[in-house]
Short mmCIF file of C-alpha atoms and ligand atoms in Angstrom, two decimals:
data_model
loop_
_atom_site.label_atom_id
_atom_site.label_comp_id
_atom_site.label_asym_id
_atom_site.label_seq_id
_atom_site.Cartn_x
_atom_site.Cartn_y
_atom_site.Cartn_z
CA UNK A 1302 6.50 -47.08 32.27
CA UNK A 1303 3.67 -49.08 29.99
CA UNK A 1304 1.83 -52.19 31.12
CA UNK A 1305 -0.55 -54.67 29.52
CA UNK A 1306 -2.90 -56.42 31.42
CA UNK A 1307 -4.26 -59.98 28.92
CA UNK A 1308 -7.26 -61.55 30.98
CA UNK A 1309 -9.03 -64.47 30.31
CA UNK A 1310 -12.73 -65.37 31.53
CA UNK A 1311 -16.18 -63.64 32.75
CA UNK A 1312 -16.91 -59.89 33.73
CA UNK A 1313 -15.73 -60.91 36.96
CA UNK A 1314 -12.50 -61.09 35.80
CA UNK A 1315 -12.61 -58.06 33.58
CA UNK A 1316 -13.37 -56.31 36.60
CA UNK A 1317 -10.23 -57.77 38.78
CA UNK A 1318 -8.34 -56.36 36.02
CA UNK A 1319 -9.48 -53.07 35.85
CA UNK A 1320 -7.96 -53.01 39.74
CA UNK A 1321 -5.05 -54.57 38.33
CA UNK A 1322 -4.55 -51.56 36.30
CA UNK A 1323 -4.99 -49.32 39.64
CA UNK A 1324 -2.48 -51.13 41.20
CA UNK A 1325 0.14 -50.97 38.43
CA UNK A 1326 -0.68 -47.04 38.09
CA UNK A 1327 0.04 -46.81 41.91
CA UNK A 1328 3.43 -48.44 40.96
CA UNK A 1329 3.99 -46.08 38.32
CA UNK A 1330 3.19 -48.01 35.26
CA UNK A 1331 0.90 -45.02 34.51
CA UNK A 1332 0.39 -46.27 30.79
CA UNK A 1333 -1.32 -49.11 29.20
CA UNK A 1334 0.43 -50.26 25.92
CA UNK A 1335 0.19 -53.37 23.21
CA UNK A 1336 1.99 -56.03 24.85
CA UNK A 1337 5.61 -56.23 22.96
CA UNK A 1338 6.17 -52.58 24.31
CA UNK A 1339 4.98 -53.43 28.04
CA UNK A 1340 7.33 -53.34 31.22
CA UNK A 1341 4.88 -55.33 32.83
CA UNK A 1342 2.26 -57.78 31.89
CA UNK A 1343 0.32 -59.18 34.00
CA UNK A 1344 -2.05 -62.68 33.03
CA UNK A 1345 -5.54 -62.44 34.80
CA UNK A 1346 -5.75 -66.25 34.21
CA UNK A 1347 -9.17 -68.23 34.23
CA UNK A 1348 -9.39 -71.99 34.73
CA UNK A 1349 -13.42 -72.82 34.23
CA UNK A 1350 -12.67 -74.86 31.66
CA UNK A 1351 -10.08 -76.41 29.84
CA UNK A 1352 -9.38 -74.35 26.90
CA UNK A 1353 -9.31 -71.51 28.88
CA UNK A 1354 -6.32 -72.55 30.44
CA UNK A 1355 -4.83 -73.88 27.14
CA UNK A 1356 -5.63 -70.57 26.05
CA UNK A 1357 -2.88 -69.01 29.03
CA UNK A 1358 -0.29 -71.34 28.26
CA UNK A 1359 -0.17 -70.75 24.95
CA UNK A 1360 0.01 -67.15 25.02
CA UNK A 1361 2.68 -67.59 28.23
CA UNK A 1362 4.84 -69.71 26.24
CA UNK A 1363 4.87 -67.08 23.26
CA UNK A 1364 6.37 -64.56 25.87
CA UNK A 1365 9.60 -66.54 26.49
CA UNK A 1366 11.38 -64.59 23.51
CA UNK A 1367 10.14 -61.23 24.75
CA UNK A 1368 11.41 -61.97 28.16
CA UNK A 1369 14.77 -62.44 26.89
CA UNK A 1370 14.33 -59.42 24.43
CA UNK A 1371 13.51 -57.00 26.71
CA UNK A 1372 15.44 -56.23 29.54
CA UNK A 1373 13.80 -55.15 33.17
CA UNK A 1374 10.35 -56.78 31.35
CA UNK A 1375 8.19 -58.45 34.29
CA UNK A 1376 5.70 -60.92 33.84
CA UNK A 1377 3.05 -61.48 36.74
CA UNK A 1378 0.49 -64.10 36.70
CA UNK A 1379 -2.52 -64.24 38.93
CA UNK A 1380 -6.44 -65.18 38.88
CA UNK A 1381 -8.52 -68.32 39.03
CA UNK A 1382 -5.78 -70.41 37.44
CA UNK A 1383 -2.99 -69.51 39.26
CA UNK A 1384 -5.10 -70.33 42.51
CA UNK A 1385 -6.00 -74.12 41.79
CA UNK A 1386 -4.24 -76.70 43.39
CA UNK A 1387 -0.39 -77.17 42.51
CA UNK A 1388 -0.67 -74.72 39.50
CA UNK A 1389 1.42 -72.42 40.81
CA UNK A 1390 4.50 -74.86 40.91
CA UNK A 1391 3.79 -76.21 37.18
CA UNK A 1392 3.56 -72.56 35.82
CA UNK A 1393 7.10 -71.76 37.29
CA UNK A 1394 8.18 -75.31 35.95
CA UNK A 1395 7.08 -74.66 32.66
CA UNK A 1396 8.05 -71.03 32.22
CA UNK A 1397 10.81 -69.91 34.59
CA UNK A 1398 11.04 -66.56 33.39
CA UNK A 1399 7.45 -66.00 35.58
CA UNK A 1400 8.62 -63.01 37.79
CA UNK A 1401 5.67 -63.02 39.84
CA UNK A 1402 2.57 -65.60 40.90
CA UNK A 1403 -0.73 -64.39 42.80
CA UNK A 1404 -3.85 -65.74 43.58
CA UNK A 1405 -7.27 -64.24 43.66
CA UNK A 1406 -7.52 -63.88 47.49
CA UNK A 1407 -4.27 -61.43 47.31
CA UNK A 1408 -5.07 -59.43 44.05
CA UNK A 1409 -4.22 -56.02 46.48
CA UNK A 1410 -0.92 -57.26 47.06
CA UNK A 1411 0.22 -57.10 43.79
CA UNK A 1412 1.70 -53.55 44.38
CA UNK A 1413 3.54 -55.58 47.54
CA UNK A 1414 4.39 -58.02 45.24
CA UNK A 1415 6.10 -56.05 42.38
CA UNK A 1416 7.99 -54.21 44.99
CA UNK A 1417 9.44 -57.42 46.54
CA UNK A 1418 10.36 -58.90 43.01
CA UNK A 1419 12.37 -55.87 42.23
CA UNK A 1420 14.69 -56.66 45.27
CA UNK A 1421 15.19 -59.94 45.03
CA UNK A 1422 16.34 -62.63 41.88
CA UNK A 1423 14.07 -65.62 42.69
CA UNK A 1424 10.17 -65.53 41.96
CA UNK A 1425 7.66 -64.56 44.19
CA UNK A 1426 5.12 -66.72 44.79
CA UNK A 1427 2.36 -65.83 46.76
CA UNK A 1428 -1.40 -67.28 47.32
CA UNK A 1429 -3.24 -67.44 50.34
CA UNK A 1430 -5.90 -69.89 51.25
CA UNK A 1431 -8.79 -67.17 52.14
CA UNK A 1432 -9.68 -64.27 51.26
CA UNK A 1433 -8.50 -62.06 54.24
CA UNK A 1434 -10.82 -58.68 53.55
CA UNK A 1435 -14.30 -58.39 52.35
CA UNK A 1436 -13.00 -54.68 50.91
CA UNK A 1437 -10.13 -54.57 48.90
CA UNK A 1438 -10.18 -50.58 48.61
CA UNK A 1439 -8.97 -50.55 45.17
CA UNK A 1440 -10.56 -47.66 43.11
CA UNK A 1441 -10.50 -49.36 39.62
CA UNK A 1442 -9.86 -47.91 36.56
CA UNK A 1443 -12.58 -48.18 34.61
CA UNK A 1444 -12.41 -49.14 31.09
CA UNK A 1445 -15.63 -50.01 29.99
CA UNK A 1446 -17.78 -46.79 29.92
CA UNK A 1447 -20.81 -46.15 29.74
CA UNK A 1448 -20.94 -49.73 31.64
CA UNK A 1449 -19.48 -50.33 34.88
CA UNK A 1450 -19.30 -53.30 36.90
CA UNK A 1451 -19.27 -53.13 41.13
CA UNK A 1452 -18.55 -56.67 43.09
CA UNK A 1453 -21.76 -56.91 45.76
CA UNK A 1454 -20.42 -60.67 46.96
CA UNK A 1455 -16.90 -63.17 46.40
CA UNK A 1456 -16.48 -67.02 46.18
CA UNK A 1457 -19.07 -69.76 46.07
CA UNK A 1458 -20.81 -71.95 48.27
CA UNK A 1459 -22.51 -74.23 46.14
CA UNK A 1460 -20.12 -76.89 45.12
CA UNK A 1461 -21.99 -77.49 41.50
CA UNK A 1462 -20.10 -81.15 40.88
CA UNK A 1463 -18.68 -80.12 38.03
CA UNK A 1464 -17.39 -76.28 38.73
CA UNK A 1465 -14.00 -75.42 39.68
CA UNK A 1466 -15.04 -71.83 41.12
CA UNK A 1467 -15.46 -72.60 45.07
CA UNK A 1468 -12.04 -74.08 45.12
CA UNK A 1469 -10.28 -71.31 43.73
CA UNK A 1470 -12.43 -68.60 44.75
CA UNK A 1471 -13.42 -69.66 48.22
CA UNK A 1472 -16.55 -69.31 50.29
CA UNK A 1473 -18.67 -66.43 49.57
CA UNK A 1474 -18.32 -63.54 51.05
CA UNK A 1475 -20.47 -60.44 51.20
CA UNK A 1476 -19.63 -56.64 50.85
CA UNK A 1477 -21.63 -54.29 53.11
CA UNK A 1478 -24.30 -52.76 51.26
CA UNK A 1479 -23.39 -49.29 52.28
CA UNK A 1480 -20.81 -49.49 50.53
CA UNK A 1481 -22.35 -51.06 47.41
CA UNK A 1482 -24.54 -48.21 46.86
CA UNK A 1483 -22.02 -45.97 47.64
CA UNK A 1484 -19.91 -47.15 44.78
CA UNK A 1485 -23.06 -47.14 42.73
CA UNK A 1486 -24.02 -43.92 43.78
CA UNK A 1487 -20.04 -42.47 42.82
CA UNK A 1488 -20.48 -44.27 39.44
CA UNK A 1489 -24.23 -42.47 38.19
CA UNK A 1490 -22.28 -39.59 39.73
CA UNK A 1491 -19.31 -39.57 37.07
CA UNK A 1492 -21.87 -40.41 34.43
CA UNK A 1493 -22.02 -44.24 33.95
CA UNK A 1494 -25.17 -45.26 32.56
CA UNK A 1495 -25.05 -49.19 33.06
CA UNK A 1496 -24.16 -50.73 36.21
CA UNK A 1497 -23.88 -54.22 36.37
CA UNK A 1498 -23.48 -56.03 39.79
CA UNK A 1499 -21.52 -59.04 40.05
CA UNK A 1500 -21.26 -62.32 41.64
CA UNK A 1501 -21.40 -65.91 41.33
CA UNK A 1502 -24.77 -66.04 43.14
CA UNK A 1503 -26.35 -63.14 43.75
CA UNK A 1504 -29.32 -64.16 45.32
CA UNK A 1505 -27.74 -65.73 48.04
CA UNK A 1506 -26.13 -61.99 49.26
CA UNK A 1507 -25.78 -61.73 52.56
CA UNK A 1508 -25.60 -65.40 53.02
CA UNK A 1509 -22.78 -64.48 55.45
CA UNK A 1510 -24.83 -62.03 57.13
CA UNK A 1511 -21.98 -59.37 56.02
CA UNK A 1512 -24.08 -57.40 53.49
CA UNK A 1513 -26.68 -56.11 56.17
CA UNK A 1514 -29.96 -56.66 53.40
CA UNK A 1515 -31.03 -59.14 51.47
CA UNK A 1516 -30.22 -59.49 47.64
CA UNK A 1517 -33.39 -57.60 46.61
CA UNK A 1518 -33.55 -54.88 49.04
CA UNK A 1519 -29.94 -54.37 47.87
CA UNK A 1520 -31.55 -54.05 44.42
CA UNK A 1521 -34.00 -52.10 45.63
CA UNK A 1522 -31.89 -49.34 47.47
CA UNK A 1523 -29.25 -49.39 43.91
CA UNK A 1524 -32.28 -48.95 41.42
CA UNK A 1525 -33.81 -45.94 44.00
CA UNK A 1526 -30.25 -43.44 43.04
CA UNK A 1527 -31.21 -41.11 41.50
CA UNK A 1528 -30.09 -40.09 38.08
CA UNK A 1529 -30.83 -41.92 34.48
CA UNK A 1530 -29.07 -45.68 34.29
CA UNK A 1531 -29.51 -48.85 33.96
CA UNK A 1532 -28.80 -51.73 36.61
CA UNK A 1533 -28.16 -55.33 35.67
CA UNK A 1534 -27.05 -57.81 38.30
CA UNK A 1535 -25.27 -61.78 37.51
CA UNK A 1536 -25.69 -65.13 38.02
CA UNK A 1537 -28.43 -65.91 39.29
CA UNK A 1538 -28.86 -69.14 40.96
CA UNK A 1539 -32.35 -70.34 40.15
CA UNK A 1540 -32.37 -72.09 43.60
CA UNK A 1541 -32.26 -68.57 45.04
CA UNK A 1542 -34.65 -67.08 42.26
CA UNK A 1543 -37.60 -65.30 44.32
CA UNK A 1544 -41.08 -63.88 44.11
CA UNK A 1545 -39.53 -61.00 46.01
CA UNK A 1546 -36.46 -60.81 43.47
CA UNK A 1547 -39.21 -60.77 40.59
CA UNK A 1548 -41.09 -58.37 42.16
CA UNK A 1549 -38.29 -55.24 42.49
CA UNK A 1550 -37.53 -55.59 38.99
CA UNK A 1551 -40.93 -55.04 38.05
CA UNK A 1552 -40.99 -52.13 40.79
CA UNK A 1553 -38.16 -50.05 38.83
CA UNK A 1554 -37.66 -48.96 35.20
CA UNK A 1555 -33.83 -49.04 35.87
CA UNK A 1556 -33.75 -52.90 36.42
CA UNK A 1557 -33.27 -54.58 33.33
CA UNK A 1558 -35.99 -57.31 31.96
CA UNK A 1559 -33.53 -59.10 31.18
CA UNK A 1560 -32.35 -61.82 33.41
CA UNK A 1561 -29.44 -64.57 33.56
CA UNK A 1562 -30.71 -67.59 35.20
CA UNK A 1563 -28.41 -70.89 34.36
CA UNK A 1564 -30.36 -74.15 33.99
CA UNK A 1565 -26.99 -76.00 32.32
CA UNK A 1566 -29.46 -78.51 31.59
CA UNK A 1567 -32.98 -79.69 31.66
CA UNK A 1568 -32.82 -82.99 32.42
CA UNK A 1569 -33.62 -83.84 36.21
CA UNK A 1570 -31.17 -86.85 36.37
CA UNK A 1571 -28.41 -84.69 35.77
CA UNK A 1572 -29.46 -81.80 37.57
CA UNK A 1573 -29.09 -83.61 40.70
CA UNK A 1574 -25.79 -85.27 39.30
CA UNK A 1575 -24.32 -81.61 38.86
CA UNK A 1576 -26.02 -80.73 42.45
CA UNK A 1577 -27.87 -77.69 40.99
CA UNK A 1578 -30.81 -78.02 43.94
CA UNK A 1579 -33.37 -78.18 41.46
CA UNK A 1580 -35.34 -80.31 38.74
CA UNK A 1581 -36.60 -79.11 35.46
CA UNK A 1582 -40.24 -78.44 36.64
CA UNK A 1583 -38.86 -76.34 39.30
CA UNK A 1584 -37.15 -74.53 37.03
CA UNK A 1585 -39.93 -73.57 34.87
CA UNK A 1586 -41.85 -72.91 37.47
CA UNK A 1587 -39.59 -69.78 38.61
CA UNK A 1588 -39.61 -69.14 34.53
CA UNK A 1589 -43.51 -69.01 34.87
CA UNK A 1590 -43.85 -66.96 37.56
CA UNK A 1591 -41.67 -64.51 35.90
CA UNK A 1592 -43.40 -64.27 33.12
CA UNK A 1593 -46.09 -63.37 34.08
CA UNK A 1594 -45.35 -61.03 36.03
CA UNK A 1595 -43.04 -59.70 34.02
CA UNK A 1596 -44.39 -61.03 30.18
CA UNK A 1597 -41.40 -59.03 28.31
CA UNK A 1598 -38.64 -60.30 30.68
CA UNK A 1599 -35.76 -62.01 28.34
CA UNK A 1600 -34.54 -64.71 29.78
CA UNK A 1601 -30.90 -65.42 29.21
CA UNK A 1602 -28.88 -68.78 30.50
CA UNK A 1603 -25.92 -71.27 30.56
CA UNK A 1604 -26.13 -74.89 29.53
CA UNK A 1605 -23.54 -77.59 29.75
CA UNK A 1606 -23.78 -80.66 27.19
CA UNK A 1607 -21.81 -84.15 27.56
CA UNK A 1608 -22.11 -83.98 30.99
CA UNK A 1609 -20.60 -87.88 32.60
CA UNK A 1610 -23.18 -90.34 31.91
CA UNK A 1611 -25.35 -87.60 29.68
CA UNK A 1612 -27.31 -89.64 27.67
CA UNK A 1613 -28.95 -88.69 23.97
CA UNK A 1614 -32.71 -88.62 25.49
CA UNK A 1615 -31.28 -86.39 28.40
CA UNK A 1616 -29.44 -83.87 26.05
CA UNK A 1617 -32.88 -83.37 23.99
CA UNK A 1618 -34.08 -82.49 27.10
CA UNK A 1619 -31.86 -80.01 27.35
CA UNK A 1620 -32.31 -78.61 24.13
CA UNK A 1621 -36.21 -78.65 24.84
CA UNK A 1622 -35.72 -76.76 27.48
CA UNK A 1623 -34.36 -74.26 25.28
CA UNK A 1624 -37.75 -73.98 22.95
CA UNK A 1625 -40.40 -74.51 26.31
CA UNK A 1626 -38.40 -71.16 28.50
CA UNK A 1627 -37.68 -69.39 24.96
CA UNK A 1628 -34.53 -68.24 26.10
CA UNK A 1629 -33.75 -65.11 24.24
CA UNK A 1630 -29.87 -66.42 24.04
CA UNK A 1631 -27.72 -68.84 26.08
CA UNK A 1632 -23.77 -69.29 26.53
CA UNK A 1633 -23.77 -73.23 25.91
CA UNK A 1634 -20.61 -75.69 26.84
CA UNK A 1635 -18.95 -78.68 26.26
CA UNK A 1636 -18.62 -80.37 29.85
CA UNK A 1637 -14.67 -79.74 30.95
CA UNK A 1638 -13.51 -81.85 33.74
CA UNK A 1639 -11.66 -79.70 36.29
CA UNK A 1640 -9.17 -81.76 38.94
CA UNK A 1641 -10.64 -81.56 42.60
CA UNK A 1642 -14.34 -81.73 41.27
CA UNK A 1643 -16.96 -84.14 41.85
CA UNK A 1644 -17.57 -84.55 38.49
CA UNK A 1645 -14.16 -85.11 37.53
CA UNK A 1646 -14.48 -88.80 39.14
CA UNK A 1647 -18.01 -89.34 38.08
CA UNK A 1648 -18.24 -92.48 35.38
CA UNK A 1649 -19.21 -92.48 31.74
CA UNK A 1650 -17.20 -89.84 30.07
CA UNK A 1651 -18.92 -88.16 26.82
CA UNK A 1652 -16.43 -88.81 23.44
CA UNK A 1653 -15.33 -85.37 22.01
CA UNK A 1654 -17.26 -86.49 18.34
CA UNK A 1655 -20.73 -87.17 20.96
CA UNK A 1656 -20.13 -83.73 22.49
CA UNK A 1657 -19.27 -81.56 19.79
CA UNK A 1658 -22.60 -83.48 18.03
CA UNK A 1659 -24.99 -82.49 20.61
CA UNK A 1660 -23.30 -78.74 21.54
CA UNK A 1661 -23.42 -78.12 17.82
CA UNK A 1662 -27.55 -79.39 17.95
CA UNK A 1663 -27.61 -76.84 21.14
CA UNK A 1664 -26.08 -73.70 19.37
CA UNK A 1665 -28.84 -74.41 16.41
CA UNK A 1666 -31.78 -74.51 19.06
CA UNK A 1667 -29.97 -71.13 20.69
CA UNK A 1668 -29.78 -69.06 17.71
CA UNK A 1669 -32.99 -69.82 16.66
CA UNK A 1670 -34.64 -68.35 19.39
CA UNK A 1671 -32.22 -65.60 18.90
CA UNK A 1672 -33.32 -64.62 15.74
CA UNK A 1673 -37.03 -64.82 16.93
CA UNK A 1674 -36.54 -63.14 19.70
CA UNK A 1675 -34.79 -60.53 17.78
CA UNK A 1676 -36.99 -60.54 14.82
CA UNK A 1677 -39.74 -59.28 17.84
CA UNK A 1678 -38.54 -55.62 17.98
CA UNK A 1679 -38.58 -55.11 14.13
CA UNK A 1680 -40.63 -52.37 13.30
CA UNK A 1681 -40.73 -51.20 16.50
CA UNK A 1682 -38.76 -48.53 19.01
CA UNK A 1683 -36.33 -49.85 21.41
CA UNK A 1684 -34.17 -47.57 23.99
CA UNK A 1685 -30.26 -48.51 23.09
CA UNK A 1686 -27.92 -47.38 25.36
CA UNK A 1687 -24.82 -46.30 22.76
CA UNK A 1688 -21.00 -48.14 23.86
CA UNK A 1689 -18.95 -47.79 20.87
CA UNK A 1690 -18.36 -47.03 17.62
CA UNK A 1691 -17.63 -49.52 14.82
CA UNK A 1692 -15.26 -48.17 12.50
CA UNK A 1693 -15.39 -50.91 10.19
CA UNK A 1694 -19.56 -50.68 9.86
CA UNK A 1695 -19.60 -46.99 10.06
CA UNK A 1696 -22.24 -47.17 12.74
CA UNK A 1697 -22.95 -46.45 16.46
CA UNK A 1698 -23.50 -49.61 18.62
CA UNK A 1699 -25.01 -50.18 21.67
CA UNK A 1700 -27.45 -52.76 23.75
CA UNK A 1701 -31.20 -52.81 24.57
CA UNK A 1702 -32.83 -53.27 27.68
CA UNK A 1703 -32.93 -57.21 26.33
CA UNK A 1704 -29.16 -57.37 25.44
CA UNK A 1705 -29.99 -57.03 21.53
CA UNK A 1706 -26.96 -55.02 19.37
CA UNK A 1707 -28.35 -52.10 18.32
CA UNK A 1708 -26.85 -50.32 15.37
CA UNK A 1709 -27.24 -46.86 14.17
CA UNK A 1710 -25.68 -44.00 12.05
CA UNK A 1711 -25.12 -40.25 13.58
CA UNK A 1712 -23.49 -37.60 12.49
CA UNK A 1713 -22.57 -36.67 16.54
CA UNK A 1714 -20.57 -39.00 18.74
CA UNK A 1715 -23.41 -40.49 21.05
CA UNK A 1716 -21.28 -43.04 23.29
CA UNK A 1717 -22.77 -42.39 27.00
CA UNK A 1718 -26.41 -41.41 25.25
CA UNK A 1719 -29.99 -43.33 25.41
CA UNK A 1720 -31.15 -43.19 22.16
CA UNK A 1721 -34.51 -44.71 20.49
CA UNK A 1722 -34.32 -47.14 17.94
CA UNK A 1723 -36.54 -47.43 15.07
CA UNK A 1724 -35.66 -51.14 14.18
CA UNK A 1725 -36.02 -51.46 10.43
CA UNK A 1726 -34.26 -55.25 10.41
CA UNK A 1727 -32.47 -57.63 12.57
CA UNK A 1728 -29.91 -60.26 11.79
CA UNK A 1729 -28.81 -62.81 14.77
CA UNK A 1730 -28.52 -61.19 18.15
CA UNK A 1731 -27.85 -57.69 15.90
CA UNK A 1732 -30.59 -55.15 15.53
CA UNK A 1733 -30.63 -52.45 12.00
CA UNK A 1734 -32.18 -48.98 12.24
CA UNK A 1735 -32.06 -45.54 12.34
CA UNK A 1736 -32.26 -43.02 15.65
CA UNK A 1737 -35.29 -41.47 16.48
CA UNK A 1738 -34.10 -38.87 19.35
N1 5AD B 1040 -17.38 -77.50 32.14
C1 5AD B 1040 -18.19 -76.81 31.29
N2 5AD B 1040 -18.83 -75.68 31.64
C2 5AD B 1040 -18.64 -75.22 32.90
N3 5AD B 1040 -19.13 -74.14 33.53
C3 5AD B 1040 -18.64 -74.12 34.78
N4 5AD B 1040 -17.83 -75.18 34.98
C4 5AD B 1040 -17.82 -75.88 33.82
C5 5AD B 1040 -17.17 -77.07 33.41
N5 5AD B 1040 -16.38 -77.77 34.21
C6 5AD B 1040 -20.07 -73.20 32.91
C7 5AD B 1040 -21.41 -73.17 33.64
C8 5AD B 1040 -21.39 -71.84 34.33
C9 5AD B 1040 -20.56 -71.01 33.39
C10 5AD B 1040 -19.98 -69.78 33.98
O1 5AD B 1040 -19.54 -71.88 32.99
O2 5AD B 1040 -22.44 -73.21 32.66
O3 5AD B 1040 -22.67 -71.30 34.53
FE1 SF4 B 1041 -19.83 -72.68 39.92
FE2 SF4 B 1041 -22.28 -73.44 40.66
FE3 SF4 B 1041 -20.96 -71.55 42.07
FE4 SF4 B 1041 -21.87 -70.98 39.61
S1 SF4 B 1041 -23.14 -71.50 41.42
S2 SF4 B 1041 -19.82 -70.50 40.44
S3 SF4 B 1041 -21.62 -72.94 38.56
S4 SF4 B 1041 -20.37 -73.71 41.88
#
């Protein structure tokens, strides 16, 4: 039996799915397939903003006439979106042919789940409030060598007024860090060269008292395994960004100088109206003192524009704060209200034609220091780690320590290889040039 897994959102979601995919192998789906010749799909839904959730129910509507085509064909749908508040009972409204609704507190029920649906007519429906287990025990199934990514905490606990992600994600949680470097430890093992390590605020691990160190000693003990790879760990809250933090990257080669540290904007007025815990000086501050200790750090962020009440003077200062940290590239949005937020009931709603202005302005300000900060390594030798292979190019692909796209020929298949980079050009976040090693 086939199944197709369609997930929306960040790595933390590509990650749920790749235990998705356990699960559904346990159940004897032992194939993945395109989706028209799947016996089960399953939506790993996101609902951060807006379009991502326009995004689902477009492609959920589009399944109706498959449903009907193919006999015995189940359709499951679970993550962020499925967990917010009385989505659940509009998904089923809008497409009854939904076999199966989860949430992401019960992810390891799915198995449970598909079991339960095959006995019975109605739809199962089932979310829980909490998550019940800090350890799911799911041994994923990988799909993104040489990179792997390993959960070190769940949830949220800092109620940013205009993020969805503590509602439908819950408090944070903390896995022990035994068994965080075990996992790491399994992955170098089997020959993964990247390990990223995910949550929504890593600096606040162990907030719970559950992980048994603090976020950079669990750094610390990952980047000591030995063996060759890389370690890259997201979001950082700047609120939580430390001296201490800076100073175990510096301590180990296998850290990447590369960090993600959202400001979503760099005016203090709205800072405090999103309830980010810090102002703009604060913020460049923690940029400072990472500098210099670390001078070839790349700095990497998220900023929202048309925030309520966002004024034009307060959006430059956003896009100031773009030039004065020299961000080497940043994910930039349009402000999305999300029911249940703050935010959501906050006055003085930004027009679409305003927003689309100023995030347009942003994305100019962005790829500007993109291209200088990529223009930096030209002529130089970078280490790329190689991912992929681009038919379409002809070339080998892979990322730098700083997250630029290297690109390469070779003759021999080097996916899962460092290789050095003689950079002979770069275009956008895309580096040109030929292997040295
Ligand atoms: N509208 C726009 N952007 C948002 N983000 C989170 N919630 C919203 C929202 N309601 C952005 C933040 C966060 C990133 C993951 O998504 O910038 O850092
Ligand atoms: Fe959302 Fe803020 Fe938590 Fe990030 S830190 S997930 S933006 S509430």
């Amino acid at each position: 039996m086939k199944y197709h897994i369609v997930t929306y959102g960040c790595q933390m979601n590509v990650h749920e799915s790749e235990k998705i995919a356990a699960i559904l192998r346990g159940k004897g789906y032992d194939r993945e397939s395109p989706l028209e010749e799947a016996d089960i799909i399953v939506f790993n839904t996101c609902c951060i903003r807006e379009n991502a959730e326009n995004h689902a129910f477009g492609n959920l509507g589009a399944l109706k006439k498959l449903k009907r085509e193919r006999k015995g064909l189940l359709v499951a749908v679970g993550g962020c979106m499925a967990q917010e508040a009385g989505k659940a009972e509009l998904l089923k409204e809008k497409f009854p042919f939904i076999d199966i609704v989860f949430g992401t507190h019960n992810l390891g029920e799915l198995g449970e789940l598909i079991d339960r649906k095959k006995g019975q007519k109605k739809a199962v429906i089932s979310l829980k409030e909490e998550r019940e287990a800090v350890e799911d025990g799911i041994e994923p199934v990988r799909t993104g060598f040489p990179g792997a990514f390993v959960n070190i905490t769940y949830g949220c606990n800092n109620f940013c007024s205009y993020c969805i992600v503590p509602y439908v994600r819950g408090r944070e949680v903390s896995r022990d860090f035994r068994e965080i470097v075990k996992e790491v430890e399994g992955l170098v093992r089997s020959g993964f060269r990247e390990i990223t390590l995910l949550g929504q605020n890593v600096n606040s691990y162990n907030s719970d008292g559950r992980g048994g160190l603090s976020f950079p000693e669990l750094l610390d003990a990952c980047a000591s395994i030995e063996g060759k790879f890389r370690l890259r760990f997201m979001t950082s809250h700047p609120k939580d960004f430390s001296e201490e933090l800076v100073r175990v990257v510096k301590k180990h080669d296998k850290i990447c100088n590369c960090l993600h540290l959202p400001a979503q904007s760099g005016s203090d007025r709205i800072l405090s109206l999103m309830n980010r815990k810090y102002t703009r000086a604060q913020y460049l501050d923690r940029v400072k003192m990472l500098r210099s200790a670390i001078p070839d750090c790349a700095l990497t962020s998220d900023l929202i524009v048309g925030f309520p009440s966002e004024t034009e003077e307060e959006f430059e200062e956003t896009v100031s704060l773009v030039r004065e940290a020299e961000f080497a590239s940043a994910f930039t949005f349009i402000y999305s209200p999300r029911t249940g937020t703050k935010a959501a009931q906050m006055p003085g709603r930004i027009d679409e034609e305003t927003a689309k202005r100023r995030i347009m302005k942003l994305i100019a300000e962005v790829n500007e220091n993109t291209r200088k900060c990529s223009e930096k390594f030209v002529g130089k030798t970078t280490e790329i780690l190689c991912e992929d292979y681009d038919p379409k190019k002809g070339l080998y692909l892979g990322r730098n320590e700083a997250g630029r796209m290297g690109y390469f020929a070779s003759e021999k298949n080097l996916i899962g290889e460092f290789v050095d980079l003689k950079v002979e050009r770069a275009n956008g976040v895309s580096l040109f040039g030929t292997v040295e090693n």
